[in-house]
CSV table of N, CA and C in Angstrom, one decimal:
chain,number,residue,atom,x,y,z
A,1,UNK,N,-57.4,-29.4,10.7
A,1,UNK,CA,-56.2,-28.7,9.6
A,1,UNK,C,-55.6,-28.8,8.6
A,2,UNK,N,-55.7,-30.3,8.6
A,2,UNK,CA,-55.4,-31.2,7.7
A,2,UNK,C,-53.6,-31.4,8.0
A,3,UNK,N,-53.4,-31.7,7.2
A,3,UNK,CA,-51.4,-32.2,7.4
A,3,UNK,C,-51.2,-31.0,7.0
A,4,UNK,N,-49.8,-30.8,8.3
A,4,UNK,CA,-48.9,-29.7,8.4
A,4,UNK,C,-47.8,-29.8,8.7
A,5,UNK,N,-46.9,-31.1,8.4
A,5,UNK,CA,-45.6,-31.0,8.1
A,5,UNK,C,-45.1,-32.1,9.4
A,6,UNK,N,-44.1,-32.0,9.7
A,6,UNK,CA,-42.6,-33.6,10.7
A,6,UNK,C,-43.6,-32.6,11.7
A,7,UNK,N,-42.9,-33.5,12.5
A,7,UNK,CA,-42.4,-33.0,14.3
A,7,UNK,C,-41.4,-33.0,14.3
A,8,UNK,N,-40.5,-32.8,15.0
A,8,UNK,CA,-41.5,-31.3,15.9
A,8,UNK,C,-41.8,-30.5,14.7
A,9,UNK,N,-43.0,-29.3,15.5
A,9,UNK,CA,-43.8,-28.5,14.8
A,9,UNK,C,-44.5,-27.6,15.7
A,10,UNK,N,-44.3,-26.4,14.9
A,10,UNK,CA,-44.9,-24.7,15.5
A,10,UNK,C,-45.4,-24.8,15.0
A,11,UNK,N,-47.4,-24.5,15.1
A,11,UNK,CA,-48.1,-24.2,14.7
A,11,UNK,C,-49.0,-22.9,15.4
A,12,UNK,N,-49.9,-22.1,14.4
A,12,UNK,CA,-50.9,-22.0,15.1
A,12,UNK,C,-52.6,-21.6,15.2
A,13,UNK,N,-52.8,-21.9,16.5
A,13,UNK,CA,-54.0,-22.6,16.1
A,13,UNK,C,-55.1,-21.0,16.8
A,14,UNK,N,-56.4,-21.4,16.5
A,14,UNK,CA,-57.0,-20.4,17.3
A,14,UNK,C,-57.6,-20.7,18.7
A,15,UNK,N,-57.6,-19.4,20.2
A,15,UNK,CA,-57.5,-20.4,21.8
A,15,UNK,C,-58.8,-21.6,21.0
A,16,UNK,N,-58.4,-23.2,22.3
A,16,UNK,CA,-59.8,-24.2,22.8
A,16,UNK,C,-59.2,-24.7,22.4
A,17,UNK,N,-60.1,-26.1,22.4
A,17,UNK,CA,-59.5,-27.5,22.1
A,17,UNK,C,-59.1,-28.0,21.1
A,18,UNK,N,-58.1,-28.3,21.2
A,18,UNK,CA,-57.6,-29.0,19.6
A,18,UNK,C,-57.3,-30.7,19.5
A,19,UNK,N,-57.8,-31.2,18.2
A,19,UNK,CA,-57.7,-33.0,18.7
A,19,UNK,C,-57.1,-32.7,17.6
A,20,UNK,N,-55.1,-33.2,18.1
A,20,UNK,CA,-54.0,-33.5,17.3
A,20,UNK,C,-53.8,-34.8,16.5
A,21,UNK,N,-53.4,-34.8,15.2
A,21,UNK,CA,-53.1,-36.9,15.4
A,21,UNK,C,-51.8,-36.9,14.5
A,22,UNK,N,-51.8,-37.6,15.1
A,22,UNK,CA,-49.7,-38.0,15.1
A,22,UNK,C,-50.5,-39.2,13.7
A,23,UNK,N,-49.3,-39.1,12.8
A,23,UNK,CA,-49.4,-40.2,11.7
A,23,UNK,C,-48.3,-40.4,11.6
A,24,UNK,N,-47.8,-41.6,11.2
A,24,UNK,CA,-46.1,-41.6,11.3
A,24,UNK,C,-45.9,-43.3,10.5
A,25,UNK,N,-45.0,-43.7,9.6
A,25,UNK,CA,-45.3,-44.8,8.8
A,25,UNK,C,-44.8,-46.2,10.2
A,26,UNK,N,-46.1,-47.4,9.1
A,26,UNK,CA,-45.7,-48.5,10.6
A,26,UNK,C,-46.0,-47.8,12.3
A,27,UNK,N,-47.1,-46.9,12.6
A,27,UNK,CA,-47.3,-46.6,13.1
A,27,UNK,C,-48.6,-46.5,13.2
A,28,UNK,N,-49.9,-46.8,14.3
A,28,UNK,CA,-51.2,-46.7,14.7
A,28,UNK,C,-50.6,-45.0,14.3
A,29,UNK,N,-52.2,-44.5,14.5
A,29,UNK,CA,-51.8,-43.0,14.4
A,29,UNK,C,-52.2,-43.1,15.8
A,30,UNK,N,-51.5,-41.6,16.5
A,30,UNK,CA,-51.7,-40.9,18.0
A,30,UNK,C,-52.4,-40.3,17.7
A,31,UNK,N,-53.5,-40.1,18.8
A,31,UNK,CA,-54.6,-39.2,18.5
A,31,UNK,C,-54.4,-38.3,19.9
A,32,UNK,N,-54.6,-36.3,20.3
A,32,UNK,CA,-54.3,-35.9,21.3
A,32,UNK,C,-55.0,-34.6,21.6
A,33,UNK,N,-55.4,-34.6,22.4
A,33,UNK,CA,-56.5,-34.0,22.4
A,33,UNK,C,-56.1,-32.2,23.0
A,34,UNK,N,-55.6,-31.4,22.8
A,34,UNK,CA,-54.4,-30.1,23.5
A,34,UNK,C,-55.5,-28.8,23.3
A,35,UNK,N,-55.0,-28.2,24.8
A,35,UNK,CA,-55.9,-26.7,24.5
A,35,UNK,C,-54.6,-25.5,24.8
A,36,UNK,N,-55.0,-25.0,23.5
A,36,UNK,CA,-53.7,-23.8,23.1
A,36,UNK,C,-54.9,-22.3,23.6
A,37,UNK,N,-54.2,-22.5,24.2
A,37,UNK,CA,-54.3,-20.6,25.2
A,37,UNK,C,-53.2,-19.7,24.9
A,38,UNK,N,-54.7,-18.4,24.7
A,38,UNK,CA,-53.6,-16.9,23.8
A,38,UNK,C,-52.9,-16.3,23.9
A,39,UNK,N,-51.4,-16.8,23.1
A,39,UNK,CA,-50.1,-15.9,23.5
A,39,UNK,C,-49.0,-16.8,24.4
A,40,UNK,N,-49.8,-18.3,24.2
A,40,UNK,CA,-49.1,-19.2,25.2
A,40,UNK,C,-48.3,-20.2,24.0
A,41,UNK,N,-47.4,-21.1,24.4
A,41,UNK,CA,-47.3,-22.3,23.8
A,41,UNK,C,-48.0,-23.9,24.5
A,42,UNK,N,-48.4,-24.4,23.4
A,42,UNK,CA,-48.7,-25.1,24.2
A,42,UNK,C,-48.3,-26.6,24.0
A,43,UNK,N,-47.3,-27.7,24.8
A,43,UNK,CA,-46.1,-28.6,24.7
A,43,UNK,C,-47.5,-29.9,24.5
A,44,UNK,N,-47.1,-30.9,22.9
A,44,UNK,CA,-47.9,-31.8,22.8
A,44,UNK,C,-46.8,-33.1,22.1
A,45,UNK,N,-48.1,-33.9,23.2
A,45,UNK,CA,-47.1,-35.3,23.6
A,45,UNK,C,-47.7,-36.7,22.4
A,46,UNK,N,-47.1,-37.1,22.1
A,46,UNK,CA,-48.0,-38.5,21.7
A,46,UNK,C,-47.0,-40.1,21.5
A,47,UNK,N,-47.5,-40.8,22.1
A,47,UNK,CA,-46.9,-42.2,22.2
A,47,UNK,C,-47.3,-42.9,20.7
A,48,UNK,N,-46.7,-42.9,19.8
A,48,UNK,CA,-47.0,-43.6,18.8
A,48,UNK,C,-46.9,-46.0,19.3
A,49,UNK,N,-47.6,-46.1,18.6
A,49,UNK,CA,-47.3,-47.3,18.6
A,49,UNK,C,-47.6,-48.3,17.8
A,50,UNK,N,-46.4,-49.1,17.4
A,50,UNK,CA,-45.8,-49.9,16.7
A,50,UNK,C,-46.3,-50.9,16.0
A,51,UNK,N,-46.7,-50.8,15.1
A,51,UNK,CA,-47.2,-51.9,14.2
A,51,UNK,C,-47.4,-53.0,14.0
A,52,UNK,N,-47.2,-53.9,14.9
A,52,UNK,CA,-46.3,-55.8,14.4
A,52,UNK,C,-47.2,-55.9,14.6
A,53,UNK,N,-47.2,-57.6,14.4
A,53,UNK,CA,-47.2,-58.9,13.8
A,53,UNK,C,-46.5,-59.5,14.5
A,54,UNK,N,-46.7,-61.2,14.9
A,54,UNK,CA,-46.2,-62.3,16.1
A,54,UNK,C,-45.3,-63.5,15.4
A,55,UNK,N,-43.8,-63.5,15.6
A,55,UNK,CA,-43.8,-65.2,15.2
A,55,UNK,C,-43.5,-65.6,16.3
A,56,UNK,N,-44.3,-67.2,16.5
A,56,UNK,CA,-44.3,-67.7,17.0
A,56,UNK,C,-43.0,-68.8,16.1
A,57,UNK,N,-42.3,-69.2,16.6
A,57,UNK,CA,-40.6,-70.3,16.0
A,57,UNK,C,-40.7,-70.9,17.2
A,58,UNK,N,-40.6,-72.9,16.6
A,58,UNK,CA,-39.9,-73.6,17.3
A,58,UNK,C,-39.2,-74.2,16.2
A,59,UNK,N,-38.1,-75.2,16.9
A,59,UNK,CA,-38.0,-76.1,16.2
A,59,UNK,C,-37.0,-77.4,17.3
A,60,UNK,N,-36.5,-78.3,16.5
A,60,UNK,CA,-35.4,-79.3,16.8
A,60,UNK,C,-34.3,-79.8,16.8
A,61,UNK,N,-33.5,-79.6,17.2
A,61,UNK,CA,-33.7,-79.1,18.3
A,61,UNK,C,-33.9,-77.8,18.7
A,62,UNK,N,-33.3,-77.1,20.1
A,62,UNK,CA,-33.7,-75.9,20.6
A,62,UNK,C,-32.3,-75.4,19.8
A,63,UNK,N,-32.5,-74.1,19.6
A,63,UNK,CA,-32.2,-72.7,19.2
A,63,UNK,C,-31.7,-71.4,19.2
A,64,UNK,N,-31.0,-70.5,19.1
A,64,UNK,CA,-30.9,-69.9,19.0
A,64,UNK,C,-31.4,-68.5,17.8
A,65,UNK,N,-32.2,-67.5,18.3
A,65,UNK,CA,-32.9,-67.1,17.3
A,65,UNK,C,-32.5,-66.1,16.6
A,66,UNK,N,-32.2,-65.9,15.6
A,66,UNK,CA,-31.8,-64.1,14.5
A,66,UNK,C,-32.9,-63.5,13.7
A,67,UNK,N,-33.2,-62.3,13.5
A,67,UNK,CA,-34.0,-62.0,12.5
A,67,UNK,C,-33.2,-60.8,11.8
A,68,UNK,N,-33.5,-60.9,9.8
A,68,UNK,CA,-32.6,-60.3,9.4
A,68,UNK,C,-31.1,-59.8,9.9
A,69,UNK,N,-30.6,-60.7,10.0
A,69,UNK,CA,-29.0,-61.0,10.8
A,69,UNK,C,-28.2,-60.6,8.7
A,70,UNK,N,-27.6,-59.6,8.6
A,70,UNK,CA,-26.8,-60.0,7.6
A,70,UNK,C,-26.0,-60.9,7.5
A,71,UNK,N,-25.7,-61.8,6.4
A,71,UNK,CA,-24.1,-61.7,6.6
A,71,UNK,C,-23.1,-61.9,6.5
A,72,UNK,N,-22.8,-63.0,7.6
A,72,UNK,CA,-20.7,-62.6,7.9
A,72,UNK,C,-21.0,-61.5,9.4
A,73,UNK,N,-22.0,-60.7,10.0
A,73,UNK,CA,-22.1,-60.0,11.0
A,73,UNK,C,-22.4,-60.8,12.5
A,74,UNK,N,-22.2,-60.2,13.4
A,74,UNK,CA,-21.8,-60.6,14.9
A,74,UNK,C,-23.0,-59.8,14.9
A,75,UNK,N,-24.5,-60.1,15.4
A,75,UNK,CA,-25.6,-59.7,16.3
A,75,UNK,C,-25.8,-60.1,17.1
A,76,UNK,N,-27.4,-59.5,17.8
A,76,UNK,CA,-27.1,-60.2,18.6
A,76,UNK,C,-28.7,-60.7,18.8
A,77,UNK,N,-28.7,-61.3,19.3
A,77,UNK,CA,-30.2,-63.6,19.3
A,77,UNK,C,-31.1,-61.8,19.7
A,78,UNK,N,-32.2,-62.4,18.4
A,78,UNK,CA,-33.2,-62.1,18.8
A,78,UNK,C,-34.3,-63.0,19.5
A,79,UNK,N,-33.9,-63.6,19.8
A,79,UNK,CA,-34.1,-64.7,21.1
A,79,UNK,C,-33.1,-65.9,21.5
A,80,UNK,N,-32.9,-66.2,22.6
A,80,UNK,CA,-32.0,-67.7,22.9
A,80,UNK,C,-31.8,-67.9,22.9
A,81,UNK,N,-32.9,-69.1,22.9
A,81,UNK,CA,-33.2,-69.9,22.7
A,81,UNK,C,-35.3,-70.6,21.9
A,82,UNK,N,-35.5,-71.5,21.4
A,82,UNK,CA,-36.6,-71.9,21.3
A,82,UNK,C,-37.2,-72.3,22.2
A,83,UNK,N,-38.6,-72.8,21.7
A,83,UNK,CA,-39.7,-71.8,21.3
A,83,UNK,C,-39.5,-70.2,21.6
A,84,UNK,N,-40.0,-69.4,21.0
A,84,UNK,CA,-40.3,-68.2,21.3
A,84,UNK,C,-41.1,-67.4,20.6
A,85,UNK,N,-41.9,-66.5,21.3
A,85,UNK,CA,-42.9,-65.8,20.2
A,85,UNK,C,-42.4,-64.2,20.3
A,86,UNK,N,-41.5,-63.4,19.0
A,86,UNK,CA,-41.7,-62.8,18.4
A,86,UNK,C,-42.6,-61.3,18.1
A,87,UNK,N,-42.7,-59.8,18.4
A,87,UNK,CA,-43.4,-59.1,17.5
A,87,UNK,C,-42.5,-58.4,16.5
A,88,UNK,N,-42.8,-58.4,15.1
A,88,UNK,CA,-42.1,-58.3,14.3
A,88,UNK,C,-42.5,-57.2,13.5
A,89,UNK,N,-42.4,-56.3,13.0
A,89,UNK,CA,-42.8,-55.6,12.3
A,89,UNK,C,-43.6,-56.3,10.6
A,90,UNK,N,-44.3,-55.6,10.0
A,90,UNK,CA,-45.1,-56.2,9.1
A,90,UNK,C,-44.1,-56.5,8.1
A,91,UNK,N,-44.2,-57.8,7.1
A,91,UNK,CA,-43.3,-57.6,6.2
A,91,UNK,C,-42.6,-58.1,6.0
A,92,UNK,N,-41.2,-59.1,5.2
A,92,UNK,CA,-40.6,-60.1,5.3
A,92,UNK,C,-39.4,-59.8,5.9
A,93,UNK,N,-38.8,-60.9,6.4
A,93,UNK,CA,-38.2,-61.4,7.6
A,93,UNK,C,-37.1,-62.4,7.2
A,94,UNK,N,-36.6,-62.6,7.6
A,94,UNK,CA,-35.2,-63.6,7.5
A,94,UNK,C,-35.0,-64.6,8.7
A,95,UNK,N,-35.9,-65.0,9.0
A,95,UNK,CA,-35.2,-66.0,10.4
A,95,UNK,C,-34.3,-66.7,10.4
A,96,UNK,N,-32.7,-67.3,11.0
A,96,UNK,CA,-32.1,-68.0,11.0
A,96,UNK,C,-31.8,-68.5,12.4
A,97,UNK,N,-31.7,-69.8,12.7
A,97,UNK,CA,-31.4,-70.7,13.6
A,97,UNK,C,-29.9,-71.6,14.2
A,98,UNK,N,-29.9,-71.0,15.3
A,98,UNK,CA,-27.9,-71.8,15.0
A,98,UNK,C,-28.0,-72.6,16.1
A,99,UNK,N,-27.6,-73.5,16.3
A,99,UNK,CA,-27.3,-74.9,17.2
A,99,UNK,C,-26.5,-75.4,17.7
A,100,UNK,N,-25.5,-75.5,18.4
A,100,UNK,CA,-24.1,-76.6,18.2
A,100,UNK,C,-24.1,-78.0,17.6
A,101,UNK,N,-23.3,-78.3,17.0
A,101,UNK,CA,-23.2,-79.4,15.8
A,101,UNK,C,-24.6,-79.6,14.8
A,102,UNK,N,-25.0,-78.2,14.6
A,102,UNK,CA,-25.9,-78.4,13.8
A,102,UNK,C,-25.8,-77.3,12.8
A,103,UNK,N,-25.8,-78.0,11.1
A,103,UNK,CA,-26.5,-77.0,10.7
A,103,UNK,C,-26.8,-75.5,10.1
A,104,UNK,N,-27.0,-74.5,10.2
A,104,UNK,CA,-27.4,-73.1,9.7
A,104,UNK,C,-28.8,-73.4,9.4
A,105,UNK,N,-29.7,-73.0,9.9
A,105,UNK,CA,-31.1,-73.1,8.5
A,105,UNK,C,-31.5,-71.5,8.7
A,106,UNK,N,-31.8,-71.1,7.5
A,106,UNK,CA,-32.5,-69.4,7.5
A,106,UNK,C,-33.9,-70.2,6.3
A,107,UNK,N,-35.0,-69.5,7.1
A,107,UNK,CA,-35.8,-68.9,6.6
A,107,UNK,C,-36.8,-67.4,6.5
A,108,UNK,N,-37.3,-67.9,5.2
A,108,UNK,CA,-38.1,-66.4,4.9
A,108,UNK,C,-39.5,-66.8,5.5
A,109,UNK,N,-40.9,-64.9,6.5
A,109,UNK,CA,-41.6,-65.3,7.0
A,109,UNK,C,-42.3,-64.0,6.5
A,110,UNK,N,-43.3,-64.0,5.7
A,110,UNK,CA,-43.3,-62.9,5.8
A,110,UNK,C,-44.8,-62.9,7.0
A,111,UNK,N,-44.6,-61.3,7.6
A,111,UNK,CA,-45.8,-60.8,9.4
A,111,UNK,C,-46.6,-60.0,8.3
A,112,UNK,N,-47.4,-60.6,8.8
A,112,UNK,CA,-48.6,-59.8,8.6
A,112,UNK,C,-48.9,-59.0,10.1
A,113,UNK,N,-49.3,-57.9,9.8
A,113,UNK,CA,-50.0,-56.7,10.6
A,113,UNK,C,-51.2,-57.6,11.7
A,114,UNK,N,-50.7,-57.5,13.3
A,114,UNK,CA,-51.9,-57.9,14.4
A,114,UNK,C,-52.2,-59.7,14.0
A,115,UNK,N,-50.9,-60.3,13.5
A,115,UNK,CA,-51.8,-62.4,13.2
A,115,UNK,C,-50.6,-62.3,13.5
A,116,UNK,N,-50.7,-63.6,13.8
A,116,UNK,CA,-49.3,-64.3,14.5
A,116,UNK,C,-49.2,-65.4,13.2
A,117,UNK,N,-47.3,-65.3,12.7
A,117,UNK,CA,-47.5,-66.0,11.7
A,117,UNK,C,-46.6,-67.3,13.0
A,118,UNK,N,-46.8,-68.7,12.0
A,118,UNK,CA,-45.5,-69.9,13.2
A,118,UNK,C,-44.6,-70.6,12.2
A,119,UNK,N,-43.8,-70.5,12.9
A,119,UNK,CA,-42.4,-71.5,11.6
A,119,UNK,C,-42.3,-72.5,12.5
A,120,UNK,N,-42.4,-73.4,12.2
A,120,UNK,CA,-41.3,-75.1,13.0
A,120,UNK,C,-40.2,-75.6,11.6
A,121,UNK,N,-39.4,-74.9,12.7
A,121,UNK,CA,-37.9,-75.8,11.6
A,121,UNK,C,-37.4,-76.8,12.6
A,122,UNK,N,-36.6,-78.2,11.9
A,122,UNK,CA,-35.9,-79.0,12.1
A,122,UNK,C,-34.9,-79.2,11.4
A,123,UNK,N,-33.7,-78.4,12.5
A,123,UNK,CA,-31.5,-78.6,11.7
A,123,UNK,C,-31.0,-79.9,12.1
A,124,UNK,N,-30.8,-79.8,11.0
A,124,UNK,CA,-30.0,-80.7,10.8
A,124,UNK,C,-28.7,-81.1,11.0
A,125,UNK,N,-28.1,-82.3,11.7
A,125,UNK,CA,-27.3,-82.4,12.1
A,125,UNK,C,-25.7,-82.3,11.5
A,126,UNK,N,-24.5,-81.6,11.7
A,126,UNK,CA,-23.6,-81.3,11.0
A,126,UNK,C,-22.9,-82.6,11.2
A,127,UNK,N,-22.2,-83.2,9.6
A,127,UNK,CA,-21.5,-84.2,9.8
A,127,UNK,C,-20.0,-84.2,10.5
A,128,UNK,N,-19.9,-85.5,11.5
A,128,UNK,CA,-18.7,-85.2,11.7
A,128,UNK,C,-17.0,-85.3,10.8
A,129,UNK,N,-16.1,-83.6,11.4
A,129,UNK,CA,-14.8,-83.6,10.4
A,129,UNK,C,-14.4,-85.2,9.7
A,130,UNK,N,-14.1,-85.4,8.8
A,130,UNK,CA,-13.7,-86.2,8.3
A,130,UNK,C,-12.7,-85.7,7.4
A,131,UNK,N,-11.6,-87.4,7.8
A,131,UNK,CA,-10.0,-86.7,6.6
A,131,UNK,C,-10.6,-88.1,5.6
A,132,UNK,N,-9.0,-88.5,4.6
A,132,UNK,CA,-9.3,-89.2,3.6
A,132,UNK,C,-7.7,-89.6,3.4
A,133,UNK,N,-7.8,-91.1,3.2
A,133,UNK,CA,-6.7,-91.7,3.5
A,133,UNK,C,-6.5,-93.0,1.9
A,134,UNK,N,-5.0,-92.8,1.7
A,134,UNK,CA,-5.4,-93.6,0.5
A,134,UNK,C,-3.8,-94.5,0.6
A,135,UNK,N,-4.9,-96.3,0.9
A,135,UNK,CA,-4.1,-97.3,1.0
A,135,UNK,C,-3.2,-97.6,-0.4
A,136,UNK,N,-2.7,-98.1,-0.3
A,136,UNK,CA,-2.2,-99.1,-1.9
A,136,UNK,C,-1.5,-100.1,-1.2
A,137,UNK,N,-1.0,-101.4,-1.9
A,137,UNK,CA,0.1,-102.3,-1.3
A,137,UNK,C,0.4,-102.8,-2.6
A,138,UNK,N,1.7,-103.2,-2.3
A,138,UNK,CA,2.2,-104.0,-3.6
A,138,UNK,C,1.6,-105.2,-4.6
A,139,UNK,N,0.4,-106.0,-3.6
A,139,UNK,CA,-0.6,-107.3,-3.6
A,139,UNK,C,-1.6,-106.1,-3.6
A,140,UNK,N,-2.4,-106.3,-4.3
A,140,UNK,CA,-3.8,-105.5,-5.3
A,140,UNK,C,-4.6,-106.6,-5.3
A,141,UNK,N,-5.3,-106.0,-4.6
A,141,UNK,CA,-6.4,-106.6,-4.1
A,141,UNK,C,-6.8,-107.5,-2.4
A,142,UNK,N,-5.4,-106.8,-1.7
A,142,UNK,CA,-4.7,-107.0,-0.2
A,142,UNK,C,-6.5,-106.6,1.2
A,143,UNK,N,-6.9,-107.0,1.8
A,143,UNK,CA,-8.3,-106.6,2.4
A,143,UNK,C,-7.4,-106.2,3.2
A,144,UNK,N,-8.8,-104.2,3.5
A,144,UNK,CA,-8.3,-103.0,4.3
A,144,UNK,C,-9.8,-103.2,5.2
A,145,UNK,N,-9.3,-103.2,6.5
A,145,UNK,CA,-10.0,-103.4,7.7
A,145,UNK,C,-9.6,-101.9,8.6
A,146,UNK,N,-10.6,-101.5,9.4
A,146,UNK,CA,-10.3,-99.7,10.4
A,146,UNK,C,-11.0,-100.0,11.1
A,147,UNK,N,-10.5,-100.0,12.1
A,147,UNK,CA,-10.9,-100.2,13.7
A,147,UNK,C,-11.9,-101.8,13.8
A,148,UNK,N,-11.5,-102.6,12.9
A,148,UNK,CA,-12.0,-103.9,13.1
A,148,UNK,C,-12.7,-104.3,11.8
A,149,UNK,N,-13.2,-103.5,10.8
A,149,UNK,CA,-14.0,-103.5,10.3
A,149,UNK,C,-13.5,-103.4,8.5
A,150,UNK,N,-14.3,-103.9,7.8
A,150,UNK,CA,-13.6,-104.7,6.9
A,150,UNK,C,-14.3,-103.3,5.8
A,151,UNK,N,-13.5,-102.6,5.5
A,151,UNK,CA,-13.3,-101.4,4.4
A,151,UNK,C,-13.4,-101.4,3.0
A,152,UNK,N,-13.0,-102.3,2.5
A,152,UNK,CA,-12.5,-102.2,1.1
A,152,UNK,C,-11.4,-103.7,0.8
A,153,UNK,N,-11.0,-102.7,-0.8
A,153,UNK,CA,-9.3,-103.4,-0.6
A,153,UNK,C,-8.5,-103.0,-1.3
A,154,UNK,N,-7.6,-102.9,-1.5
A,154,UNK,CA,-6.0,-101.9,-2.1
A,154,UNK,C,-6.6,-102.3,-3.5
A,155,UNK,N,-6.4,-101.3,-4.5
A,155,UNK,CA,-5.6,-99.9,-3.7
A,155,UNK,C,-7.2,-98.8,-3.4
A,156,UNK,N,-7.2,-99.0,-1.7
A,156,UNK,CA,-8.2,-97.7,-1.3
A,156,UNK,C,-8.0,-96.7,-1.7
A,157,UNK,N,-9.4,-95.9,-1.1
A,157,UNK,CA,-9.7,-93.8,-1.0
A,157,UNK,C,-10.5,-94.1,0.3
A,158,UNK,N,-10.3,-94.1,1.9
A,158,UNK,CA,-11.4,-94.6,2.0
A,158,UNK,C,-11.5,-92.7,3.2
A,159,UNK,N,-12.4,-92.3,3.3
A,159,UNK,CA,-13.1,-91.1,4.4
A,159,UNK,C,-13.5,-91.5,5.3
A,160,UNK,N,-12.3,-91.0,6.7
A,160,UNK,CA,-12.8,-91.6,7.9
A,160,UNK,C,-12.9,-90.8,8.5
A,161,UNK,N,-13.5,-90.7,10.2
A,161,UNK,CA,-13.7,-89.6,10.5
A,161,UNK,C,-11.7,-89.2,11.2
A,162,UNK,N,-12.6,-87.6,11.7
A,162,UNK,CA,-11.0,-87.2,12.5
A,162,UNK,C,-11.0,-88.4,13.5
A,163,UNK,N,-9.8,-88.6,13.4
A,163,UNK,CA,-9.6,-89.0,14.9
A,163,UNK,C,-8.9,-90.1,14.8
A,164,UNK,N,-7.8,-91.1,15.9
A,164,UNK,CA,-7.3,-92.1,15.8
A,164,UNK,C,-8.0,-93.5,15.7
A,165,UNK,N,-7.3,-93.8,14.5
A,165,UNK,CA,-7.8,-95.4,13.6
A,165,UNK,C,-7.3,-96.4,14.3
A,166,UNK,N,-7.4,-97.9,13.7
A,166,UNK,CA,-6.6,-98.2,14.2
A,166,UNK,C,-6.7,-99.5,12.3
A,167,UNK,N,-5.9,-99.6,11.7
A,167,UNK,CA,-5.8,-99.5,10.4
A,167,UNK,C,-4.8,-100.5,9.7
A,168,UNK,N,-5.6,-101.6,9.4
A,168,UNK,CA,-4.4,-103.1,8.7
A,168,UNK,C,-5.2,-103.4,7.8
A,169,UNK,N,-3.7,-103.9,7.4
A,169,UNK,CA,-4.0,-104.3,5.4
A,169,UNK,C,-3.7,-105.7,5.9
A,170,UNK,N,-4.1,-106.5,4.6
A,170,UNK,CA,-4.1,-108.7,4.7
A,170,UNK,C,-3.7,-108.7,3.1
A,171,UNK,N,-3.1,-109.3,2.6
A,171,UNK,CA,-2.6,-109.6,1.6
A,171,UNK,C,-2.7,-111.3,1.9
A,172,UNK,N,-3.5,-111.7,1.1
A,172,UNK,CA,-2.9,-113.3,0.7
A,172,UNK,C,-1.0,-113.3,0.8
A,173,UNK,N,-0.5,-114.6,1.7
A,173,UNK,CA,0.4,-114.4,1.7
A,173,UNK,C,1.5,-113.9,2.4
A,174,UNK,N,0.7,-113.3,2.9
A,174,UNK,CA,1.9,-111.6,3.4
A,174,UNK,C,1.7,-111.6,4.7
A,175,UNK,N,2.6,-110.7,5.3
A,175,UNK,CA,1.6,-110.4,7.2
A,175,UNK,C,1.2,-109.3,7.1
A,176,UNK,N,0.4,-109.4,8.5
A,176,UNK,CA,-0.5,-108.1,8.6
A,176,UNK,C,-0.2,-106.8,8.6
A,177,UNK,N,0.2,-105.5,7.3
A,177,UNK,CA,0.5,-104.1,8.3
A,177,UNK,C,-0.4,-103.4,9.2
A,178,UNK,N,-0.1,-103.0,10.4
A,178,UNK,CA,-1.0,-102.5,11.4
A,178,UNK,C,-0.3,-100.7,11.4
A,179,UNK,N,-1.5,-99.3,11.9
A,179,UNK,CA,-0.8,-98.6,11.8
A,179,UNK,C,-2.1,-97.8,12.7
């Protein structure tokens, strides 16, 4: 009969058996045989199968997987942990991996229909939070020690991990300053 429109659709056909093809972008064509009876409507149902490809995701360390998540949104994960195998529609997708203590990593992949794509990513450890300490003394060149380790001479600008530290400044001919 040729193309007739979009479902739901009511069409008149002569009595007898008819092969009905249902086609939608991104799905396999569905075929159903229906028997038309004069004077009676016949419902025809077809379940279309989504065309997909597979994405196998692995990472070090294990991570939560997000697919095509818009920046700044809270979307549910596509997989709670790696390794994971996901079914995705063909085309370009953005894969995002998150793990506590590590930087978020993103990668674009092209998924091909009925094919498998592999993605193996290493997440970079997030740097510990740090602060800056500025030390000066009336005696330039005084030795600066942090947690028992020599870190330079005054004046000094030091980047230290957040938390408590033992800081000493030692100037020749002067007492030790500690905090």
